[in-house]
Coordinates of C-alpha atoms in Angstrom, one line a residue:
X1198 CA -7.2 9.8 19.5
X1199 CA -4.1 12.2 20.0
X1200 CA -2.1 8.8 19.6
X1201 CA -3.5 8.3 16.1
X1202 CA -3.0 12.1 15.4
X1203 CA 0.5 11.8 16.2
X1204 CA 1.1 9.4 13.5
X1205 CA -1.7 10.7 10.9
X1206 CA 0.8 14.1 11.3
X1207 CA 3.8 12.6 10.8
X1208 CA 2.3 10.5 8.1
X1209 CA 0.8 14.2 5.9
X1210 CA 4.2 16.0 6.7
X1211 CA 6.2 12.4 5.0
X1212 CA 3.7 12.4 2.0
X1213 CA 3.8 16.1 1.1
X1214 CA 8.3 16.2 1.6
X1215 CA 8.3 12.4 -0.6
X1216 CA 5.6 14.9 -2.9
X1217 CA 7.8 17.5 -3.5
X1218 CA 11.0 16.0 -3.7
X1219 CA 10.0 13.1 -6.6
X1220 CA 7.9 15.8 -8.4
X1221 CA 11.1 18.4 -8.4
X1222 CA 13.3 14.9 -9.7
X1223 CA 10.4 14.0 -12.7
X1224 CA 10.8 17.8 -13.7
X1225 CA 14.7 17.8 -13.9
X1226 CA 15.0 14.7 -15.3
X1227 CA 12.8 12.1 -17.0
X1228 CA 15.2 9.7 -16.9
X1229 CA 16.9 10.3 -12.9
X1230 CA 13.8 10.1 -12.3
X1231 CA 12.9 6.6 -13.5
X1232 CA 15.8 5.3 -12.2
X1233 CA 15.0 5.8 -9.3
X1234 CA 11.5 5.0 -9.2
X1235 CA 12.9 1.3 -10.7
X1236 CA 15.2 1.2 -7.3
X1237 CA 11.8 2.3 -5.4
X1238 CA 10.4 -0.7 -6.8
X1239 CA 12.9 -2.9 -5.7
X1240 CA 13.4 -1.0 -2.5
X1241 CA 10.0 -1.8 -1.3
X1242 CA 10.0 -5.6 -2.3
X1243 CA 13.2 -5.6 -0.3
X1244 CA 11.7 -4.1 2.4
X1245 CA 8.6 -6.2 2.6
X1246 CA 11.1 -9.6 2.8
X1247 CA 12.9 -8.0 6.1
X1248 CA 9.5 -7.2 7.8
X1249 CA 8.8 -10.6 6.8
X1250 CA 5.3 -10.0 8.1
X1251 CA 7.0 -9.6 11.5
X1252 CA 4.6 -6.2 13.2
X1253 CA 1.3 -8.4 14.4
X1254 CA 3.6 -11.4 16.1
X1255 CA 5.5 -8.8 17.6
X1256 CA 2.5 -6.5 18.8
X1257 CA 1.2 -9.4 20.2
X1258 CA 4.5 -10.6 22.5
X1259 CA 5.1 -7.1 23.7
X1260 CA 1.5 -6.3 24.9
X1261 CA 1.3 -9.8 26.8
X1262 CA 4.7 -9.0 28.1
X1263 CA 5.6 -9.2 31.8
X1264 CA 8.5 -6.2 32.8
X1265 CA 11.8 -7.0 31.6
X1266 CA 10.7 -9.6 28.8
X1267 CA 10.8 -6.6 26.1
X1268 CA 14.8 -6.4 25.6
X1269 CA 14.3 -9.9 24.7
X1270 CA 11.3 -10.1 22.4
X1271 CA 12.5 -6.9 20.0
X1272 CA 16.2 -8.6 20.0
X1273 CA 15.2 -11.9 18.5
X1274 CA 12.7 -10.0 16.0
X1275 CA 15.8 -8.1 14.9
X1276 CA 17.9 -11.0 14.8
X1277 CA 15.5 -12.2 12.4
X1278 CA 14.8 -9.1 10.5
X1279 CA 18.8 -9.0 10.0
X1280 CA 19.1 -13.1 9.0
X1281 CA 16.6 -12.1 6.0
X1282 CA 18.6 -8.8 5.1
X1283 CA 22.1 -10.0 4.3
X1284 CA 20.2 -12.8 1.5
X1285 CA 17.6 -9.9 0.3
X1286 CA 21.0 -7.7 -0.3
X1287 CA 22.9 -10.7 -1.8
X1288 CA 20.3 -11.0 -4.2
X1289 CA 19.8 -7.4 -4.9
X1290 CA 23.6 -7.4 -5.9
X1291 CA 23.4 -10.3 -8.1
X1292 CA 20.8 -8.9 -10.0
X1293 CA 22.5 -5.5 -10.8
X1294 CA 25.3 -7.4 -12.1
X1295 CA 23.0 -9.9 -13.8
X1296 CA 20.9 -7.3 -16.0
X1297 CA 23.7 -5.0 -16.5
X1298 CA 23.3 -1.7 -15.0
X1299 CA 25.4 1.4 -15.6
X1300 CA 27.1 1.8 -12.4
X1301 CA 25.3 5.0 -11.5
X1302 CA 21.6 3.0 -12.3
X1303 CA 23.7 0.1 -10.2
X1304 CA 24.9 2.0 -7.5
X1305 CA 21.1 4.0 -7.3
X1306 CA 19.2 0.8 -6.5
X1307 CA 21.6 -1.1 -3.8
X1308 CA 21.8 2.0 -1.9
X1309 CA 17.3 2.7 -1.8
X1310 CA 17.1 -1.1 -1.4
X1311 CA 19.6 -0.6 1.8
X1312 CA 17.6 2.3 3.2
X1313 CA 14.9 0.1 2.5
X1314 CA 16.1 -2.6 4.7
X1315 CA 17.4 -0.6 7.1
X1316 CA 14.2 1.3 7.8
X1317 CA 12.7 -2.6 8.7
X1318 CA 14.5 -2.1 12.2
X1319 CA 13.5 1.2 12.7
X1320 CA 9.9 -0.4 12.9
X1321 CA 10.8 -3.0 15.5
X1322 CA 11.4 -0.3 17.7
X1323 CA 7.9 2.1 16.3
X1324 CA 6.1 -0.8 17.5
X1325 CA 7.4 -1.2 21.1
X1326 CA 6.6 3.1 20.7
X1327 CA 2.7 1.7 19.9
X1328 CA 2.2 -0.5 22.3
X1329 CA 3.6 1.8 25.1
X1330 CA 1.5 4.5 23.5
X1331 CA 4.7 6.7 22.7
X1332 CA 3.4 7.6 19.0
X1333 CA 4.8 10.8 19.9
X1334 CA 8.5 9.2 19.4
X1335 CA 7.6 7.6 16.6
X1336 CA 5.9 11.1 14.9
X1337 CA 9.4 13.0 15.8
X1338 CA 11.1 10.1 14.2
X1339 CA 9.2 10.1 10.8
X1340 CA 9.0 13.5 10.8
X1341 CA 12.7 14.6 11.0
X1342 CA 13.5 11.5 8.7
X1343 CA 11.5 13.0 6.1
X1344 CA 12.3 16.8 6.2
X1345 CA 15.9 15.7 6.7
X1346 CA 16.0 13.0 4.0
X1347 CA 13.6 14.5 1.3
X1348 CA 15.8 17.7 2.1
X1349 CA 18.8 16.2 0.9
X1350 CA 17.5 14.3 -2.0
X1351 CA 15.8 18.1 -3.1
X1352 CA 19.1 19.7 -2.1
X1353 CA 21.4 17.7 -3.8
X1354 CA 19.5 17.5 -7.3
X1355 CA 19.1 21.3 -7.6
X1356 CA 22.9 21.6 -6.9
X1357 CA 23.4 19.3 -9.5
X1358 CA 25.2 16.3 -7.8
X1359 CA 25.1 12.9 -9.3
X1360 CA 22.2 10.9 -9.1
X1361 CA 24.0 8.2 -7.1
X1362 CA 24.6 11.1 -4.2
X1363 CA 20.7 11.6 -4.6
X1364 CA 19.5 7.8 -4.0
X1365 CA 21.4 8.4 -0.9
X1366 CA 18.4 10.1 0.8
X1367 CA 16.6 6.7 1.6
X1368 CA 19.9 5.3 3.7
X1369 CA 19.8 9.1 5.4
X1370 CA 15.7 8.7 6.2
X1371 CA 16.9 5.0 7.8
X1372 CA 19.9 6.3 9.7
X1373 CA 17.8 8.5 11.4
X1374 CA 14.7 6.3 12.6
X1375 CA 17.0 3.9 13.5
X1376 CA 19.0 6.2 15.7
X1377 CA 15.9 7.7 17.6
X1378 CA 14.1 4.0 17.6
X1379 CA 17.9 2.6 19.3
X1380 CA 18.5 5.8 21.6
X1381 CA 15.4 5.5 23.6
X1382 CA 15.7 1.9 23.7
X1383 CA 19.1 1.9 25.4
X1384 CA 17.6 4.8 27.4
X1385 CA 14.6 3.2 28.5
X1386 CA 15.6 -0.5 28.6
X1387 CA 19.3 -0.1 29.5
X1388 CA 19.6 -3.4 27.8
X1389 CA 21.9 -4.3 24.6
X1390 CA 20.5 -3.7 20.9
X1391 CA 21.7 -7.5 19.7
X1392 CA 22.4 -10.1 21.5
X1393 CA 22.1 -14.0 21.6
X1394 CA 18.8 -14.7 21.0
X1395 CA 16.8 -18.2 22.3
X1396 CA 16.8 -19.6 19.1
X1397 CA 13.9 -21.6 19.5
X1398 CA 11.5 -18.2 20.0
X1399 CA 13.3 -17.2 17.2
X1400 CA 12.1 -19.7 15.6
X1401 CA 8.6 -19.8 16.6
X1402 CA 8.0 -16.4 15.7
X1403 CA 9.4 -16.5 12.6
X1404 CA 6.9 -19.9 12.0
X1405 CA 4.1 -17.9 13.5
X1406 CA 4.7 -14.9 11.2
X1407 CA 5.6 -16.9 7.6
X1408 CA 1.8 -16.6 6.1
X1409 CA 0.6 -13.3 6.6
X1410 CA 4.9 -12.5 5.4
X1411 CA 4.3 -14.5 2.6
X1412 CA 1.1 -12.7 1.4
X1413 CA 2.7 -9.4 1.5
X1414 CA 5.7 -10.7 0.1
X1415 CA 4.2 -11.7 -3.2
X1416 CA 1.0 -9.2 -2.7
X1417 CA 4.4 -5.8 -3.4
X1418 CA 5.9 -8.3 -6.2
X1419 CA 3.0 -8.4 -8.1
X1420 CA 2.6 -4.8 -7.4
X1421 CA 5.5 -4.1 -8.7
X1422 CA 6.7 -6.6 -10.9
X1423 CA 5.7 -4.8 -14.7
X1424 CA 8.4 -1.6 -13.6
X1425 CA 10.8 -4.0 -13.5
X1426 CA 9.6 -5.7 -17.4
X1427 CA 9.0 -2.2 -18.1
X1428 CA 12.6 -0.9 -17.6
X1429 CA 13.7 -3.8 -20.6
X1430 CA 10.5 -3.1 -22.9
X1431 CA 11.1 0.7 -22.4
X1432 CA 13.7 2.5 -20.6
X1433 CA 14.0 4.2 -17.2
X1434 CA 11.6 6.5 -19.5
X1435 CA 9.3 4.0 -20.0
X1436 CA 9.3 3.2 -15.7
X1437 CA 9.2 7.4 -15.0
X1438 CA 6.4 7.5 -17.4
X1439 CA 4.2 5.0 -15.5
X1440 CA 5.2 5.8 -12.1
X1441 CA 4.2 9.4 -13.0
X1442 CA 0.8 9.0 -12.7
X1443 CA 0.9 5.9 -10.4
X1444 CA 2.2 8.0 -8.2
X1445 CA -1.3 9.7 -8.5
X1446 CA -3.6 6.4 -8.9
X1447 CA -2.2 4.2 -6.1
X1448 CA -2.0 6.9 -2.8
X1449 CA -6.4 6.4 -3.3
X1450 CA -5.8 2.8 -3.0
X1451 CA -3.4 3.1 0.1
X1452 CA -5.8 5.5 1.3
X1453 CA -8.9 3.2 1.4
X1454 CA -7.0 -0.3 2.2
X1455 CA -4.9 1.4 5.4
X1456 CA -7.0 3.8 7.0
X1457 CA -10.8 2.9 6.2
X1458 CA -10.6 -0.9 6.0
X1459 CA -7.0 -1.3 7.8
X1460 CA -7.7 0.9 10.6
X1461 CA -11.7 0.8 10.9
X1462 CA -13.4 -1.9 9.2
X1463 CA -10.7 -4.8 10.1
X1464 CA -11.0 -4.2 13.6
X1465 CA -14.7 -3.9 13.4
X1466 CA -15.0 -7.7 11.2
X1467 CA -12.8 -8.5 13.9
X1468 CA -15.0 -7.9 17.0
X1469 CA -18.4 -8.9 15.1
X1470 CA -17.0 -11.8 13.6
X1471 CA -16.9 -14.0 17.2
X1472 CA -19.7 -11.9 19.1
X1473 CA -22.1 -10.5 16.3
X1474 CA -21.6 -13.2 12.9
X1475 CA -25.1 -12.9 12.7
X1476 CA -24.8 -8.7 11.9
X1477 CA -21.3 -9.2 9.9
X1478 CA -23.2 -10.2 6.4
X1479 CA -24.8 -7.0 6.2
X1480 CA -21.5 -4.9 7.2
X1481 CA -19.7 -6.7 4.3
X1482 CA -22.5 -6.4 2.1
X1483 CA -22.9 -2.5 2.9
X1484 CA -18.8 -1.7 2.8
X1485 CA -18.4 -3.4 -1.3
X1486 CA -21.9 -0.8 -2.3
X1487 CA -20.3 2.2 -0.5
X1488 CA -17.0 1.4 -1.4
X1489 CA -18.2 1.1 -5.1
X1490 CA -19.9 4.4 -4.7
X1491 CA -17.2 5.8 -3.9
X1492 CA -14.7 4.9 -5.7
X1493 CA -16.6 6.0 -8.8
X1494 CA -16.3 9.8 -8.9
X1495 CA -12.7 9.2 -8.0
X1496 CA -12.0 7.2 -10.8
X1497 CA -14.4 9.9 -12.7
X1498 CA -12.0 12.8 -12.1
X1499 CA -8.8 11.0 -12.9
X1500 CA -10.0 9.8 -16.0
X1501 CA -11.6 12.8 -17.0
X1502 CA -9.6 15.3 -15.7
X1503 CA -6.1 13.4 -16.6
X1504 CA -5.0 16.0 -19.2
X1505 CA -5.6 18.4 -16.5
X1506 CA -3.5 16.7 -13.6
X1507 CA -0.5 15.4 -15.3
X1508 CA -0.1 18.8 -17.3
X1509 CA -0.4 20.8 -13.9
X1510 CA 2.1 18.7 -12.1
X1511 CA 4.7 17.0 -14.1
X1512 CA 4.9 19.3 -16.5
X1513 CA 5.9 19.1 -20.8
X1514 CA 7.5 15.4 -22.3
X1515 CA 4.7 13.4 -19.9
X1516 CA 2.2 13.5 -22.5
X1517 CA 2.2 9.6 -22.8
X1518 CA 1.0 9.4 -18.6
X1519 CA -2.6 11.0 -19.4
X1520 CA -3.9 7.8 -21.3
X1521 CA -2.2 5.5 -19.2
X1522 CA -3.9 7.4 -16.0
X1523 CA -7.6 6.5 -17.6
X1524 CA -6.1 2.8 -17.6
X1525 CA -4.9 2.6 -14.3
X1526 CA -7.7 4.4 -12.6
X1527 CA -9.7 1.0 -12.9
X1528 CA -7.1 -0.6 -10.2
X1529 CA -9.2 2.0 -7.5
X1530 CA -12.0 0.1 -8.0
X1531 CA -10.8 -2.9 -7.8
X1532 CA -8.3 -2.9 -5.2
X1533 CA -11.3 -1.2 -3.1
X1534 CA -13.2 -4.3 -3.0
X1535 CA -10.6 -6.8 -2.9
X1536 CA -9.1 -5.6 0.1
X1537 CA -12.7 -5.8 1.7
X1538 CA -12.5 -9.7 1.0
X1539 CA -9.3 -10.2 1.6
X1540 CA -9.7 -8.9 5.4
X1541 CA -12.2 -11.1 6.0
X1542 CA -10.8 -14.1 4.2
X1543 CA -8.5 -13.4 7.4
X1544 CA -11.0 -12.8 9.6
X1545 CA -12.9 -15.5 9.0
X1546 CA -9.5 -17.5 9.9
X1547 CA -8.6 -18.7 6.0
X1548 CA -5.3 -16.7 5.6
X1549 CA -3.8 -20.3 3.7
X1550 CA -6.6 -20.3 1.3
X1551 CA -5.9 -16.1 0.9
X1552 CA -1.7 -17.6 0.5
X1553 CA -2.9 -19.8 -2.6
X1554 CA -5.1 -17.2 -3.9
X1555 CA -2.2 -15.2 -3.3
X1556 CA 0.4 -17.3 -5.1
X1557 CA -2.1 -18.2 -8.1
X1558 CA -2.2 -14.0 -8.7
X1559 CA 1.5 -13.8 -9.0
X1560 CA 1.9 -16.5 -11.2
X1561 CA -0.1 -14.9 -13.5
X1562 CA 1.3 -11.6 -12.8
X1563 CA 4.1 -13.2 -14.2
X1564 CA 2.3 -14.4 -17.5
X1565 CA 0.9 -11.6 -18.3
X1566 CA 4.2 -9.6 -18.3
X1567 CA 5.8 -11.4 -20.3
X1568 CA 2.8 -11.8 -22.8
X1569 CA 1.5 -8.3 -22.6
X1570 CA 4.6 -6.1 -21.5
X1571 CA 7.2 -6.6 -24.4
X1572 CA 5.0 -6.2 -27.4
X1573 CA 2.7 -3.6 -25.9
X1574 CA 5.6 -2.0 -24.0
X1575 CA 3.6 1.0 -21.8
X1576 CA -0.3 -0.2 -22.5
X1577 CA 1.0 -3.5 -21.4
X1578 CA 2.7 -2.4 -18.0
X1579 CA -0.6 -0.8 -17.7
X1580 CA -2.9 -3.8 -18.5
X1581 CA -0.6 -6.4 -16.1
X1582 CA -1.8 -4.4 -12.8
X1583 CA -5.3 -4.3 -14.1
X1584 CA -5.8 -7.9 -15.1
X1585 CA -3.8 -8.8 -11.7
X1586 CA -5.5 -7.2 -9.3
X1587 CA -8.8 -8.0 -11.0
X1588 CA -7.7 -11.7 -11.0
X1589 CA -6.9 -11.5 -7.1
X1590 CA -10.4 -9.6 -6.5
X1591 CA -12.0 -12.2 -8.1
X1592 CA -10.2 -15.0 -6.7
X1593 CA -11.4 -13.6 -3.2
X1594 CA -14.7 -12.8 -4.3
X1595 CA -15.7 -15.5 -5.1
X1596 CA -14.6 -17.3 -1.7
X1597 CA -16.7 -15.4 0.1
X1598 CA -19.2 -15.7 -1.6
X1599 CA -19.4 -19.4 -2.2
X1600 CA -18.7 -19.7 1.2
X1601 CA -21.0 -16.8 2.9
X1602 CA -23.4 -16.1 -0.1
X1603 CA -23.3 -11.8 1.2
X1604 CA -24.6 -10.7 -1.8
X1605 CA -27.6 -10.9 -4.5
X1606 CA -27.6 -10.1 -7.8
X1607 CA -29.7 -7.1 -7.1
X1608 CA -27.2 -5.7 -4.5
X1609 CA -24.9 -3.2 -6.5
X1610 CA -27.7 -2.2 -9.4
X1611 CA -27.9 1.2 -7.2
X1612 CA -24.3 2.3 -7.9
X1613 CA -23.5 0.7 -10.8
X1614 CA -27.1 2.2 -11.6
X1615 CA -26.2 5.9 -10.8
X1616 CA -22.6 5.7 -12.4
X1617 CA -23.7 4.6 -15.9
X1618 CA -26.4 7.4 -15.6
X1619 CA -24.0 9.8 -14.5
X1620 CA -22.0 8.8 -17.9
X1621 CA -24.8 9.6 -19.8
X1622 CA -25.4 13.1 -18.1
X1623 CA -21.9 14.0 -18.7
X1624 CA -21.5 12.6 -22.1
X1625 CA -24.7 14.6 -22.8
X1626 CA -23.1 18.0 -20.9
X1627 CA -19.8 17.9 -22.4
X1628 CA -20.6 19.7 -25.6
X1629 CA -22.8 22.1 -24.3
X1630 CA -20.4 23.6 -21.3
X1631 CA -17.0 21.9 -22.1
X1632 CA -15.3 19.7 -20.1
X1633 CA -14.4 21.0 -16.6
X1634 CA -17.9 22.5 -16.2
X1635 CA -19.5 19.3 -17.1
X1636 CA -16.6 17.1 -14.8
X1637 CA -18.9 19.0 -11.9
X1638 CA -21.6 19.2 -12.6
X1639 CA -21.9 15.4 -13.2
X1640 CA -20.1 15.2 -9.9
X1641 CA -22.2 17.4 -8.0
X1642 CA -25.6 15.6 -9.4
X1643 CA -23.6 11.9 -8.6
X1644 CA -22.7 12.8 -5.0
X1645 CA -26.1 14.4 -4.3
X1646 CA -28.0 11.4 -5.1
X1647 CA -24.9 9.3 -3.3
X1648 CA -25.3 10.9 -0.2
X1649 CA -29.2 11.0 -0.5
X1650 CA -30.5 7.9 -1.5
X1651 CA -27.6 6.3 -0.7
X1652 CA -28.4 5.4 3.0
X1653 CA -31.6 3.9 1.8
X1654 CA -30.6 1.3 -1.0
X1655 CA -26.9 0.9 0.8
X1656 CA -27.4 1.4 4.3
X1657 CA -25.5 3.9 6.2
X1658 CA -21.8 3.9 6.7
X1659 CA -20.1 1.6 9.4
X1660 CA -19.0 3.5 12.9
X1661 CA -15.7 3.0 14.5
X1662 CA -17.7 1.2 17.0
X1663 CA -20.1 -1.6 16.3
X1664 CA -23.7 -0.5 17.5
X1665 CA -24.6 -2.5 20.9
X1666 CA -26.9 -5.0 19.5
X1667 CA -29.6 -7.0 21.9
X1668 CA -30.2 -10.1 19.6
X1669 CA -26.4 -10.9 19.7
X1670 CA -25.8 -14.3 21.2

């Protein structure tokens, strides 16, 4: 638990420092904020490509390694990452020249993308820390890099430096994290950072990671591609408006998928699937119901209070982000359910089918971008991400339902009817008590109904460990 607390505290500090920096940048200059958000979208794709899904095979190999084998394992992963980094950055340079970006925006993109790519090497050392139970070292590196890098970005922006200088924050973050990881590696293993690897083993690791890597890469691509099309249609200010509301909506989805589903539900599913298969149906059904029930109030608040939130957080100039947030809240429910069904597919050994679905969703995403963004601009960009995520959720849901028959037609009636009833209550209350009190009263009534009646109709929320079951085979 203490190890988890170390990483959680580091994640919290990183979230706060990045939020302060990006909010200040958004208020300072929407165009610069748009350029940096465009670069961040490109950089997140580059990082996924360089990481190439290597984390899970790396952790597995380190966990089963004999004493003294760790340097070779870490070295071959870093060799793969380097071999992926070089062509990735060549592609970034090519895109910058092909698109004809200004020198300023081009360098911002290159520096941010290079920072993301180099952070992938720090993740190699962090994986080793986690296997050895040294999460405090990782937390120290993350906290230091977050404070220094985002502090640098904030300070240089406040002092009026060029956006090119400001964009160095990501390289600074990567440098600090990699330095911490490499320094501890040298101290603990007394081995060279880079050496000639065992090439057959390099290929074996690369091949083992390829399916999950492509799923992750395509997933980040279809989540970010609309930003690139939007920049063509509406410029960097359009990217700034979209990013303003996406930065409020997306963290909710990430919290559910990474913390709740990834850290609690996925390990529970993996355990039960092979040991007590008959209990999985109830677990999946209950989680799908609860995820819907928990998504509705979050969506409701973000939708009804979008004007207050955007006004308080971003100030003047971001009025269009208000209605965009009302569109994008639908991605929360869709992402909750899709991530659950995707985890079920992975546990069930259907990773290749999931890959096919991801490829199909990415192709649909390209079509949606080509058809919607140019004529509709900001609205088109919102519709693209909603329709893409919805398509992916339909694929994964239908697969799970057809193969495993998790759900009956009555299973989602409780959260759906409760959500509809709450909307009716809100519509009736708002003219009488005004917006904010109506939101508060509706939310209180909904929450009370969910937590009083929810266990009866949807079962209990899952524990971190499966309960004992005397009927297990």
